Structure formats: structure tokens, C-alpha cells
Short mmCIF file of C-alpha atoms and ligand atoms in Angstrom, two decimals:
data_model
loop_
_atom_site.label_atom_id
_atom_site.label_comp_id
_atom_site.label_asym_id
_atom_site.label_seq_id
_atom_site.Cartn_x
_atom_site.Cartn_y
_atom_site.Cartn_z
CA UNK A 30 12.66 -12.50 77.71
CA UNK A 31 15.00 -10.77 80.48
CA UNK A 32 17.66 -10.00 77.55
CA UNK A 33 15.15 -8.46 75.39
CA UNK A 34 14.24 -6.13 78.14
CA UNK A 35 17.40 -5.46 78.58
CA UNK A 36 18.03 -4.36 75.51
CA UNK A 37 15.20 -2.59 75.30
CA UNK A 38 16.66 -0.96 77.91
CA UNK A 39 19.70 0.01 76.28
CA UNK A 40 18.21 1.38 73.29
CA UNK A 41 16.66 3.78 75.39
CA UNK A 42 19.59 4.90 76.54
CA UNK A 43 21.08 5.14 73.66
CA UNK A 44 18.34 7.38 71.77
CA UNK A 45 17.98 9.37 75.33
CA UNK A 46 21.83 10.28 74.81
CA UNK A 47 21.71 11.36 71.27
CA UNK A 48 22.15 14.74 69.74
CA UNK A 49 21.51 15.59 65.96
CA UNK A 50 24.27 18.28 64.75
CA UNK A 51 22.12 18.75 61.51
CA UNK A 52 19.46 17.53 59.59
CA UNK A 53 21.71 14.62 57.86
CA UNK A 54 22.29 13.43 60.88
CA UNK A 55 18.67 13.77 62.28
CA UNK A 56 18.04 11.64 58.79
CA UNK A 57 19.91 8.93 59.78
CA UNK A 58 18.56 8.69 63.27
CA UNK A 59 15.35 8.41 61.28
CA UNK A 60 16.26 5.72 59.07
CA UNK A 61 18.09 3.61 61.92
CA UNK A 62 15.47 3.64 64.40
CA UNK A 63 12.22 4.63 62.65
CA UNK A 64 13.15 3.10 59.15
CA UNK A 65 11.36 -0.09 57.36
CA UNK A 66 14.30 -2.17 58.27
CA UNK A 67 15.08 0.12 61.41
CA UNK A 68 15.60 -1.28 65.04
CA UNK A 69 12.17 -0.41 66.43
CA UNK A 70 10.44 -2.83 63.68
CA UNK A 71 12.65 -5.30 64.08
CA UNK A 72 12.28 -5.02 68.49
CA UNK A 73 8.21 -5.42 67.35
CA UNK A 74 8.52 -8.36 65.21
CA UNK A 75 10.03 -10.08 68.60
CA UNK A 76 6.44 -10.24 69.52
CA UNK A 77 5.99 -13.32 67.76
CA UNK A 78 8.64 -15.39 70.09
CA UNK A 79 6.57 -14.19 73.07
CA UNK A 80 4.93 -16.98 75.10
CA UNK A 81 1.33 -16.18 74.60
CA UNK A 82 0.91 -15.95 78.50
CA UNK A 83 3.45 -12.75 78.30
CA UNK A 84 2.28 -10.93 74.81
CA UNK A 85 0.04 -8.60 76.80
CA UNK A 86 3.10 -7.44 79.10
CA UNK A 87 5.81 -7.19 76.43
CA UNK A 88 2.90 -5.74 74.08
CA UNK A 89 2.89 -3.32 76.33
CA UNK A 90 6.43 -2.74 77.01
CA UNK A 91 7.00 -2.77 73.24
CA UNK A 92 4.59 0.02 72.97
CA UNK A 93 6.23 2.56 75.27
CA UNK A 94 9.48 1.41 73.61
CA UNK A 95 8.27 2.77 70.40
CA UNK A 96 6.43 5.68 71.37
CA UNK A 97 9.64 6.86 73.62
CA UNK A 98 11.67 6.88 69.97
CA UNK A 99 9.05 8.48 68.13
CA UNK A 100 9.00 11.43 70.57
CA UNK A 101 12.49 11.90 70.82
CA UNK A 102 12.88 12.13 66.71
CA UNK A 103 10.29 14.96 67.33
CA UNK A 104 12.35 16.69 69.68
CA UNK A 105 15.43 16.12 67.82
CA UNK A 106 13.59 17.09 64.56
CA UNK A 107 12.16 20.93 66.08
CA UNK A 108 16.10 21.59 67.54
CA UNK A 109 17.58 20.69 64.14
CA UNK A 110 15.31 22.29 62.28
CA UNK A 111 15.33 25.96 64.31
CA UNK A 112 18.93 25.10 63.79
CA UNK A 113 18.58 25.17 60.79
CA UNK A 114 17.16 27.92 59.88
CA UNK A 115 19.44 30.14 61.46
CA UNK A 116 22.12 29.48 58.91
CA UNK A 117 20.21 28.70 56.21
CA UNK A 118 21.12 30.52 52.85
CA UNK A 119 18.90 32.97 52.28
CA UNK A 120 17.01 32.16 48.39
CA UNK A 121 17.25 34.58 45.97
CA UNK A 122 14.28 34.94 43.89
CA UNK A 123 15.91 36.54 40.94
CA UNK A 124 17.93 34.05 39.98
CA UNK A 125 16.90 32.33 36.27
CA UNK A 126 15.40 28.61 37.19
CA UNK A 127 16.72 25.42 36.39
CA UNK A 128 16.33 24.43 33.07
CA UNK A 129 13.86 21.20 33.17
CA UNK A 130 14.71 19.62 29.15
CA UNK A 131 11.41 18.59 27.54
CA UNK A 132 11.37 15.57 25.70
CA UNK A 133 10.41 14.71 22.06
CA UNK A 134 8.34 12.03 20.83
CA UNK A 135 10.24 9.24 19.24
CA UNK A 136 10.41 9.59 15.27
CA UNK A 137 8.33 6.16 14.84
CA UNK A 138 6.12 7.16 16.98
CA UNK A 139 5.77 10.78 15.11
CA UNK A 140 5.49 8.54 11.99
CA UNK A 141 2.98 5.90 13.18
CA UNK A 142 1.08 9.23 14.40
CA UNK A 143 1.09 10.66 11.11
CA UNK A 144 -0.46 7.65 9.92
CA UNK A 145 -2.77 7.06 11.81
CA UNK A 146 -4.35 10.43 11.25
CA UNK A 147 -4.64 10.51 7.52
CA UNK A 148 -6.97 7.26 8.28
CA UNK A 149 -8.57 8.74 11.24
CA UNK A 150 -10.05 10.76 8.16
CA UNK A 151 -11.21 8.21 6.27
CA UNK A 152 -13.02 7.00 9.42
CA UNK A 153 -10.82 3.92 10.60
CA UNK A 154 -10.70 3.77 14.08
CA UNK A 155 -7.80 2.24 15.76
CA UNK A 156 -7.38 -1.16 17.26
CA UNK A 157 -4.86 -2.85 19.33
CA UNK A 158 -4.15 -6.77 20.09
CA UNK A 159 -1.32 -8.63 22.33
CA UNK A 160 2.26 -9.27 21.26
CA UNK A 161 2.09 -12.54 22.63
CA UNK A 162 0.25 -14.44 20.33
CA UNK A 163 -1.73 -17.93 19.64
CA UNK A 164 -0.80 -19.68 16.50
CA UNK A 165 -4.70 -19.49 15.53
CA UNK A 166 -4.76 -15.48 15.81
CA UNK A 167 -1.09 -14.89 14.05
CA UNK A 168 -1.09 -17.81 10.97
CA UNK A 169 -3.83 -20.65 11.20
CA UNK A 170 -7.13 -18.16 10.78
CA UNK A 171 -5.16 -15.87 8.10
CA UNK A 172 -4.35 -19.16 5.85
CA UNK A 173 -1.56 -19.78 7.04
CA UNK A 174 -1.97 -23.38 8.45
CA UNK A 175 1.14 -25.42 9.76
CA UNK A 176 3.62 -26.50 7.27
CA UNK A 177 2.52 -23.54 4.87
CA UNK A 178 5.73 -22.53 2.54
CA UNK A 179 4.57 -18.78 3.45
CA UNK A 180 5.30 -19.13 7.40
CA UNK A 181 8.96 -19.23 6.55
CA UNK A 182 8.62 -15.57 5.35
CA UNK A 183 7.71 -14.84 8.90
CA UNK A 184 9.67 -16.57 10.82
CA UNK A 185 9.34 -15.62 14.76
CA UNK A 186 10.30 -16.55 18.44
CA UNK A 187 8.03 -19.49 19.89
CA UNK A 188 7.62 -19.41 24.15
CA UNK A 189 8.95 -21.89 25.87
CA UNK A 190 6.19 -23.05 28.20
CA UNK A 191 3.55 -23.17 26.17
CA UNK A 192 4.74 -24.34 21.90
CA UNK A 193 1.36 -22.48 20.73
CA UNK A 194 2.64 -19.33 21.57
CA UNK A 195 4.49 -16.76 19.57
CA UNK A 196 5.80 -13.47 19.74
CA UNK A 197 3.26 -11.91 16.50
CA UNK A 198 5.20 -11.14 13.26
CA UNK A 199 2.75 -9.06 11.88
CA UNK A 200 -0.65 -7.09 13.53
CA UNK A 201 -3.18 -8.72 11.26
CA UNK A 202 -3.57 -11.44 14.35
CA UNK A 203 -5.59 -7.96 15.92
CA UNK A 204 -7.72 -8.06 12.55
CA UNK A 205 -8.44 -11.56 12.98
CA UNK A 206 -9.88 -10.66 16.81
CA UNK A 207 -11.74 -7.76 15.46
CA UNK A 208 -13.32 -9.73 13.03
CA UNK A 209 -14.03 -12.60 15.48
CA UNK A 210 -16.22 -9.96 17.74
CA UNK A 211 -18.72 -10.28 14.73
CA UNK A 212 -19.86 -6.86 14.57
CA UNK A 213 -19.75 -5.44 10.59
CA UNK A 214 -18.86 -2.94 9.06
CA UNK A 215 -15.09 -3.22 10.71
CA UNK A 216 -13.00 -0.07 9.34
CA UNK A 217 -9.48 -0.72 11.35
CA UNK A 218 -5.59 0.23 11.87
CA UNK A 219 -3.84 -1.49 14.04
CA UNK A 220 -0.74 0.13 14.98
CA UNK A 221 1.85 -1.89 16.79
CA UNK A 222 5.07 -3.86 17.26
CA UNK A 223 5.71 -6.94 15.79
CA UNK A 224 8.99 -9.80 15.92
CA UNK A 225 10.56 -11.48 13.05
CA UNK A 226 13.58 -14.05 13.74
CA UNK A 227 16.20 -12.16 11.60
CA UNK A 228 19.77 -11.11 11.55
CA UNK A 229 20.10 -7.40 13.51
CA UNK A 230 21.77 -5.26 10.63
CA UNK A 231 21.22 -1.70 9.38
CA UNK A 232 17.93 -2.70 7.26
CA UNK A 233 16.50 -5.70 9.52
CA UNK A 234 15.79 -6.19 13.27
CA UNK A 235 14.30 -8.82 15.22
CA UNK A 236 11.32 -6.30 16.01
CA UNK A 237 9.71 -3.34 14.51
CA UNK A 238 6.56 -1.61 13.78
CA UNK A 239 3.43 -1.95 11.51
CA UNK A 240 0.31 -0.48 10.90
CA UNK A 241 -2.08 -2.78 9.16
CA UNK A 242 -5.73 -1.66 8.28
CA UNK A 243 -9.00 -3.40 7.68
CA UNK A 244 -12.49 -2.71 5.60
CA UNK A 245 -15.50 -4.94 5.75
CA UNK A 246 -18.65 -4.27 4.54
CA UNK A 247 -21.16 -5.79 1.72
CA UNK A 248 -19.69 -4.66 -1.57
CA UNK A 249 -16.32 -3.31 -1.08
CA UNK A 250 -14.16 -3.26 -4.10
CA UNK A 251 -10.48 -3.37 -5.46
CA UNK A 252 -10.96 0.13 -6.75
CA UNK A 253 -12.13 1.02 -2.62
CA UNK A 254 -8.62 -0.20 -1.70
CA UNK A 255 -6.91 1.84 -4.62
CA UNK A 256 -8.66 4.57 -3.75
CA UNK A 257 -8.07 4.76 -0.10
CA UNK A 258 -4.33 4.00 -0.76
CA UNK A 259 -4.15 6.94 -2.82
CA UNK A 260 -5.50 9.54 0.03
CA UNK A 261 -3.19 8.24 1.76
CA UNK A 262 0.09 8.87 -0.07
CA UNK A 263 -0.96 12.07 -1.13
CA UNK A 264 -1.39 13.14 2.66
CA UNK A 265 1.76 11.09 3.83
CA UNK A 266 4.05 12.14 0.79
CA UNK A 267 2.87 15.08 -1.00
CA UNK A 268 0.82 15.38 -4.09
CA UNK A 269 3.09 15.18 -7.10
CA UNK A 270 3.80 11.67 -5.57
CA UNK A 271 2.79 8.93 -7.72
CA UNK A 272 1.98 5.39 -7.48
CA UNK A 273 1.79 2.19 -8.37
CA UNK A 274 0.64 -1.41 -7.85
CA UNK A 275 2.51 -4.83 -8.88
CA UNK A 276 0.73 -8.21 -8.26
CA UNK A 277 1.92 -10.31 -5.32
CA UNK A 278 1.06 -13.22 -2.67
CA UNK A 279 0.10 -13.53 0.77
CA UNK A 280 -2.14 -16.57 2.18
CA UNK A 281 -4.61 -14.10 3.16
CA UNK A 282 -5.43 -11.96 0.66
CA UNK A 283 -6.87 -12.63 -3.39
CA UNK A 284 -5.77 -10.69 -5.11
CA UNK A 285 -2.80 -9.61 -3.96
CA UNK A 286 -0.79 -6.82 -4.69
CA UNK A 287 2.11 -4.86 -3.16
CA UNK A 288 2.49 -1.00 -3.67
CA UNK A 289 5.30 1.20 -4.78
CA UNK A 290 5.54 5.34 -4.16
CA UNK A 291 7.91 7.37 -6.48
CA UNK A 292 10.75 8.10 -4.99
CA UNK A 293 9.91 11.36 -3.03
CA UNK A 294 14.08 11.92 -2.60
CA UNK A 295 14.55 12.30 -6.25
CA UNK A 296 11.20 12.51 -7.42
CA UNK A 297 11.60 9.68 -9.76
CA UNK A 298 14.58 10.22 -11.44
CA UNK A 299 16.52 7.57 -9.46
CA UNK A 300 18.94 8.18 -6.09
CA UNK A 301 20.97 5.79 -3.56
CA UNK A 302 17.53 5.88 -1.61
CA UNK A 303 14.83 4.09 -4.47
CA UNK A 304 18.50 2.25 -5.82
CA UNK A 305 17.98 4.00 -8.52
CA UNK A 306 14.87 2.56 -9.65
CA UNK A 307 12.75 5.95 -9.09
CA UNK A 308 10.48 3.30 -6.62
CA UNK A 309 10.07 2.75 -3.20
CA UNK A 310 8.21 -0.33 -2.10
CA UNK A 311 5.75 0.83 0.67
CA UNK A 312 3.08 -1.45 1.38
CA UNK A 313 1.56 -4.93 0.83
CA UNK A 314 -2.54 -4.93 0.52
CA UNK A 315 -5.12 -7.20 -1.32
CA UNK A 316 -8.68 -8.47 -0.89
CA UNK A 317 -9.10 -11.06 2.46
CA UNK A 318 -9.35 -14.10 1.12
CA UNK A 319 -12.78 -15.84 1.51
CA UNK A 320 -11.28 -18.76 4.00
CA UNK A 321 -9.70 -16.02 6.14
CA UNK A 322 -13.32 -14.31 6.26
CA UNK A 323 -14.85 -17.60 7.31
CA UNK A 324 -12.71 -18.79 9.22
CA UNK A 325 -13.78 -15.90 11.10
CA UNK A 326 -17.68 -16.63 10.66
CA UNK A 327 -18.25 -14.45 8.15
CA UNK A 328 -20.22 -14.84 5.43
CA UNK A 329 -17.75 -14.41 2.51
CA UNK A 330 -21.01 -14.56 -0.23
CA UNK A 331 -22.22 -12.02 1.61
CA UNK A 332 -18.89 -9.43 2.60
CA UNK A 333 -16.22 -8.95 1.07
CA UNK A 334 -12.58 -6.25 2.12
CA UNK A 335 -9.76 -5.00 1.69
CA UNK A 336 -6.84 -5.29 3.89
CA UNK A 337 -3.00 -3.87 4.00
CA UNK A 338 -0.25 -3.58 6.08
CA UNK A 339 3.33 -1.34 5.99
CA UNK A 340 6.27 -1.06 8.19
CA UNK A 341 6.40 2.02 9.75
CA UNK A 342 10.61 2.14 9.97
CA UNK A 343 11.50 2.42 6.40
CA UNK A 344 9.05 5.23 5.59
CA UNK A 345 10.73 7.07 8.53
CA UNK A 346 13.98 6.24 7.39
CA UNK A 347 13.21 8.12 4.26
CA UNK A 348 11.57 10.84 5.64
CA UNK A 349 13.65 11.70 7.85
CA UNK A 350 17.26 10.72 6.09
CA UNK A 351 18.26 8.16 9.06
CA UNK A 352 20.64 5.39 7.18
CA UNK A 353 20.48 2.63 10.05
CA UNK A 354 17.52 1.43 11.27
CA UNK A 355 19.51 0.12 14.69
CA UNK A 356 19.45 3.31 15.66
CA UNK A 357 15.65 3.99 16.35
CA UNK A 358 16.09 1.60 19.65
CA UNK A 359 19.21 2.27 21.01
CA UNK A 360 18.07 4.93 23.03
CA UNK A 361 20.62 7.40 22.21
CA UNK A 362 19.98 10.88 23.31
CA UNK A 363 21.92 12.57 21.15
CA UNK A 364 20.43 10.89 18.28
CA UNK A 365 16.66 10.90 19.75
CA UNK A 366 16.91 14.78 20.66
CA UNK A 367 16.67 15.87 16.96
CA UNK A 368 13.54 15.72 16.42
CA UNK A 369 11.00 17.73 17.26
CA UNK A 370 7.54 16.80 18.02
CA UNK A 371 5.36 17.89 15.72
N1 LIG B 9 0.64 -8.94 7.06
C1 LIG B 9 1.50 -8.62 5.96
C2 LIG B 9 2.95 -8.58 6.45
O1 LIG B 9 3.18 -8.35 7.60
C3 LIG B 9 1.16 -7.32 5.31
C4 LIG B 9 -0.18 -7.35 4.65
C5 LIG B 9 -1.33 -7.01 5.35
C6 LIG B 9 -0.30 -7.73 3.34
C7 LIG B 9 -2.57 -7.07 4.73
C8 LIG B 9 -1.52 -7.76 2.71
C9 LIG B 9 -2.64 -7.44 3.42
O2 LIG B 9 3.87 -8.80 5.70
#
């Protein structure tokens, strides 16, 4: 106890004998004796190897010792800072302001924007879900059960400490939680990210971005989904755009379809874009199959929907002429910086 007295002694001196030249200086008498990690913390925390019999003197002790540095950076502090001011630079008002660069919204999110508000129209509202999924949520409940052929299509990353979770490969796992809520009608888009295990090139990555969409209600129709789908392209790619639909499969829809836009680069007549076909393939869609409705405890005699999902890259590829999908997450500036918000 006698050496930390002594020292406390010493620091005393020390601070007594010290003279700030500027503030810099006055800084780093701050940050040395009045900092997180500065001496005077540290000389408290010796409380705790005080026999209890003593705490009340050294409490004290400690006390002054801290209150003698805290005056004495005030001191220092009004002497640097008149200082100071003496030689300070005097500002000069006229001067143009620094230029502060405003950002711009990324170009998926511009596009997943875009989308969102030709269905806003149409009265979907929009719903979110986790990444992390449970196999139930992201294959199981959509008819997808283990072993299906059709998992392979979507193949994703599994956690480690727990072998029933997955990173989601699509956002339909946030229809299936809509639809678990019970509450009908459900008129959805689910906007998100979503994880596929695939080779990074300039057409695939191991994530990107979806909006799906959702309508149940008593009596909704094939021609419904048609319908809706139309609106939509003719909002998101201009009215001379036409369309069309070619039967397909997923688990979870019956019938399925998936949909094709004429090419809105060449306007059909076939480019390097549509491969010369005069097509681009946009979207996959269908009616939910009855097991995925009751597997949700719904009444599939009673409601019926429509459901479909698209990536949101490849539309913004074309629309916006970008040749390598890589480059929408490598965060490069000058790449980012050319487009404007709109
Ligand atoms: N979930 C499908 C996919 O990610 C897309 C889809 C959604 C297809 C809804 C049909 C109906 O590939």
C-alpha cells in the first residue's frame, strides 16, 4: 500500500509539472491520464487489492488523486485554448464549401424498387422472411420433401451446427410463413436475397435477388395470373412489349408455366442479348399446388392462387446494358456511381 501512495505521489508531480504547448498536446494529456485505458482508471481499479479495513482511506486518497488531474486538464485546457485563439486562422466565409458526394441507390435495388411498385398497384403488399432458413419453410411445405429430384435444382449451403438449417434458395419459404399466419386473402411480394451453391461466373453467383409474389383468395384463376403478369410487363418494359407463356415444373405449383418477354433490345428481331431468339426468359409462375396449400392448413377445396417468382439481376442486366453480373457486389465505385437514383 506504501508504493501505491507513492506513486500516487509521483503522478502528482508529474501532472503538477506539465505544460501543454498546444491543443495536440493538451489531447494527449487527456488521453494518458483521463482516457478509458488512461493512468487514473487504472490507479482506481487498485481499489480492489485494498484490504477491506483500508478501502475507506485509499477511497479517499484515490478520490483527491483524481479530482487533482481533472482540475489541472481544466487549467491546461483554458491556457491552450486562449492560446489558441490568438493565432488561430481567421475563417473566411466566402470560400465555396466542401463538396459532400451524395450517393446513389444500388441498380438492384432501383430495380427491385421498380418492381415492387408496379405491384404496390395491384394492391400486394410486401413481405419479408429470414435468410436463414428451416428445411420445412424453404423445401418440405412447398413439395419439396427430402430426396425430391427437384432439390438438386436448388442446391444451397447447409449450417453447420444445426443440419436443418439452410441459407434459403428462393423467397417462397416467406410465402409459406405468410400463409401459415392463416389470415386470407394473402396478396404478397417478397423481395429479398437468396443462395444457390453454384460456380461464381459472369451469369451465376452463389447469391442474388428475387421477388416472388403470392394471391389467395376463393376463386382465383389462371387467367388472374396472366392478367396480372401482363400489367406488369407493360409497366416494367414498355407497351409494345409482348409476351408469352411455355409450360414448365416446379413441386409447388400445377400448372406450371414459365414466362418469356420479347426482347426489348431488339424488339424481337433477335440480338446477342435474347441469343437471337427475339425471347427473354423472365419469370417462373403457376397455380400453388393443393399439398403446398394444405400443408399450410388451408383448405385447398375451398382457395385456390397463383404464385411467381423472378430474379431481379438479369432484368437489370438488360436494362441497364451491364454484361457481368459479378459486378453488382463488388462494390466498385466507379462502377456503382453511374447510376442515378431515380
Ligand atoms: N421459387 C421459384 C424459383 O426460385 C420461382 C417460382 C415461384 C416459380 C413461384 C413458380 C412459382 O426458382
Amino acid at each position: 500500500m506504501e508504493q501505491l501512495l507513492q506513486q500516487i505521489e509521483a503522478y502528482k508531480q508529474e501532472v503538477a509539472g506539465f505544460s501543454a504547448a498546444d491543443s495536440t498536446a493538451l489531447e494527449a494529456f487527456r488521453i494518458k491520464w483521463l482516457g478509458t485505458k488512461g493512468i487514473v482508471k487504472a490507479t482506481m481499479g487498485e481499489m480492489k487489492n485494498v484490504p477491506n479495513e483500508k478501502k475507506k482511506e485509499f477511497g479517499q486518497v484515490l478520490n483527491e488523486f483524481k479530482t487533482f488531474v481533472e482540475n489541472r486538464f481544466e487549467e491546461l485546457k483554458e491556457g491552450a485554448g486562449n492560446g489558441q485563439q490568438a493565432t488561430a486562422p481567421e475563417t473566411d466565409f466566402s470560400l465555396p464549401g466542401d463538396h459532400i458526394p451524395v450517393g446513389t441507390r444500388h441498380p438492384i435495388t432501383m430495380v427491385r424498387n421498380r418492381i415492387i411498385s408496379i405491384f404496390q398497384q395491384l394492391g400486394f403488399s410486401v413481405a419479408t422472411g429470414p435468410e436463414i432458413e428451416d428445411d420445412w419453410h424453404n423445401f418440405t411445405a412447398l413439395n419439396l420433401p427430402a430426396h425430391h429430384p427437384a432439390r438438386d435444382m436448388q442446391d444451397t449451403f447447409y449450417v453447420h451446427q444445426n443440419p436443418d438449417w439452410l441459407l434459403r434458395t428462393h423467397t417462397s419459404n416467406v410465402q409459406i410463413r405468410e400463409m401459415e399466419k392463416g389470415k386470407l386473402p394473402i396478396r404478397i411480394i417478397c423481395p429479398g436475397r437468396v443462395y444457390r451453391n453454384e460456380t461464381v461466373s459472369a451469369r451465376a453467383h452463389c447469391f442474388f435477388h428475387q421477388v416472388e409474389g403470392l394471391y389467395i383468395d376463393e376463386n382465383v384463376s389462371f387467367a388472374d395470373l396472366k392478367q396480372t403478369l401482363y400489367f406488369f410487363v407493360k409497366e416494367m418494359f414498355g407497351k409494345d412489349v409482348r409476351v408469352r407463356f411455355r409450360p414448365s415444373y416446379f413441386p409447388f405449383t400445377e400448372p406450371s408455366a414459365e414466362m418469356d418477354v420479347s426482347c426489348f433490345i431488339c424488339g424481337g428481331e433477335g440480338c446477342r442479348v435474347c441469343k437471337h431468339t427475339g425471347w427473354v426468359e423472365i419469370l417462373g409462375c403457376g397455380m400453388v399446388h393443393p399439398n403446398v396449400l394444405e400443408n399450410c392448413g388451408i383448405d385447398s377445396n375451398k382457395y385456390t392462387g397463383f404464385a411467381f417468382g423472378m430474379g431481379i439481376e438479369r432484368p437489370a442486366m438488360l436494362l441497364y446494358g451491364v454484361n457481368d453480373l459479378r459486378l453488382f457486389s463488388e462494390n466498385d465505385i466507379r462502377f456503382l456511381k453511374q447510376f442515378t437514383s431515380a
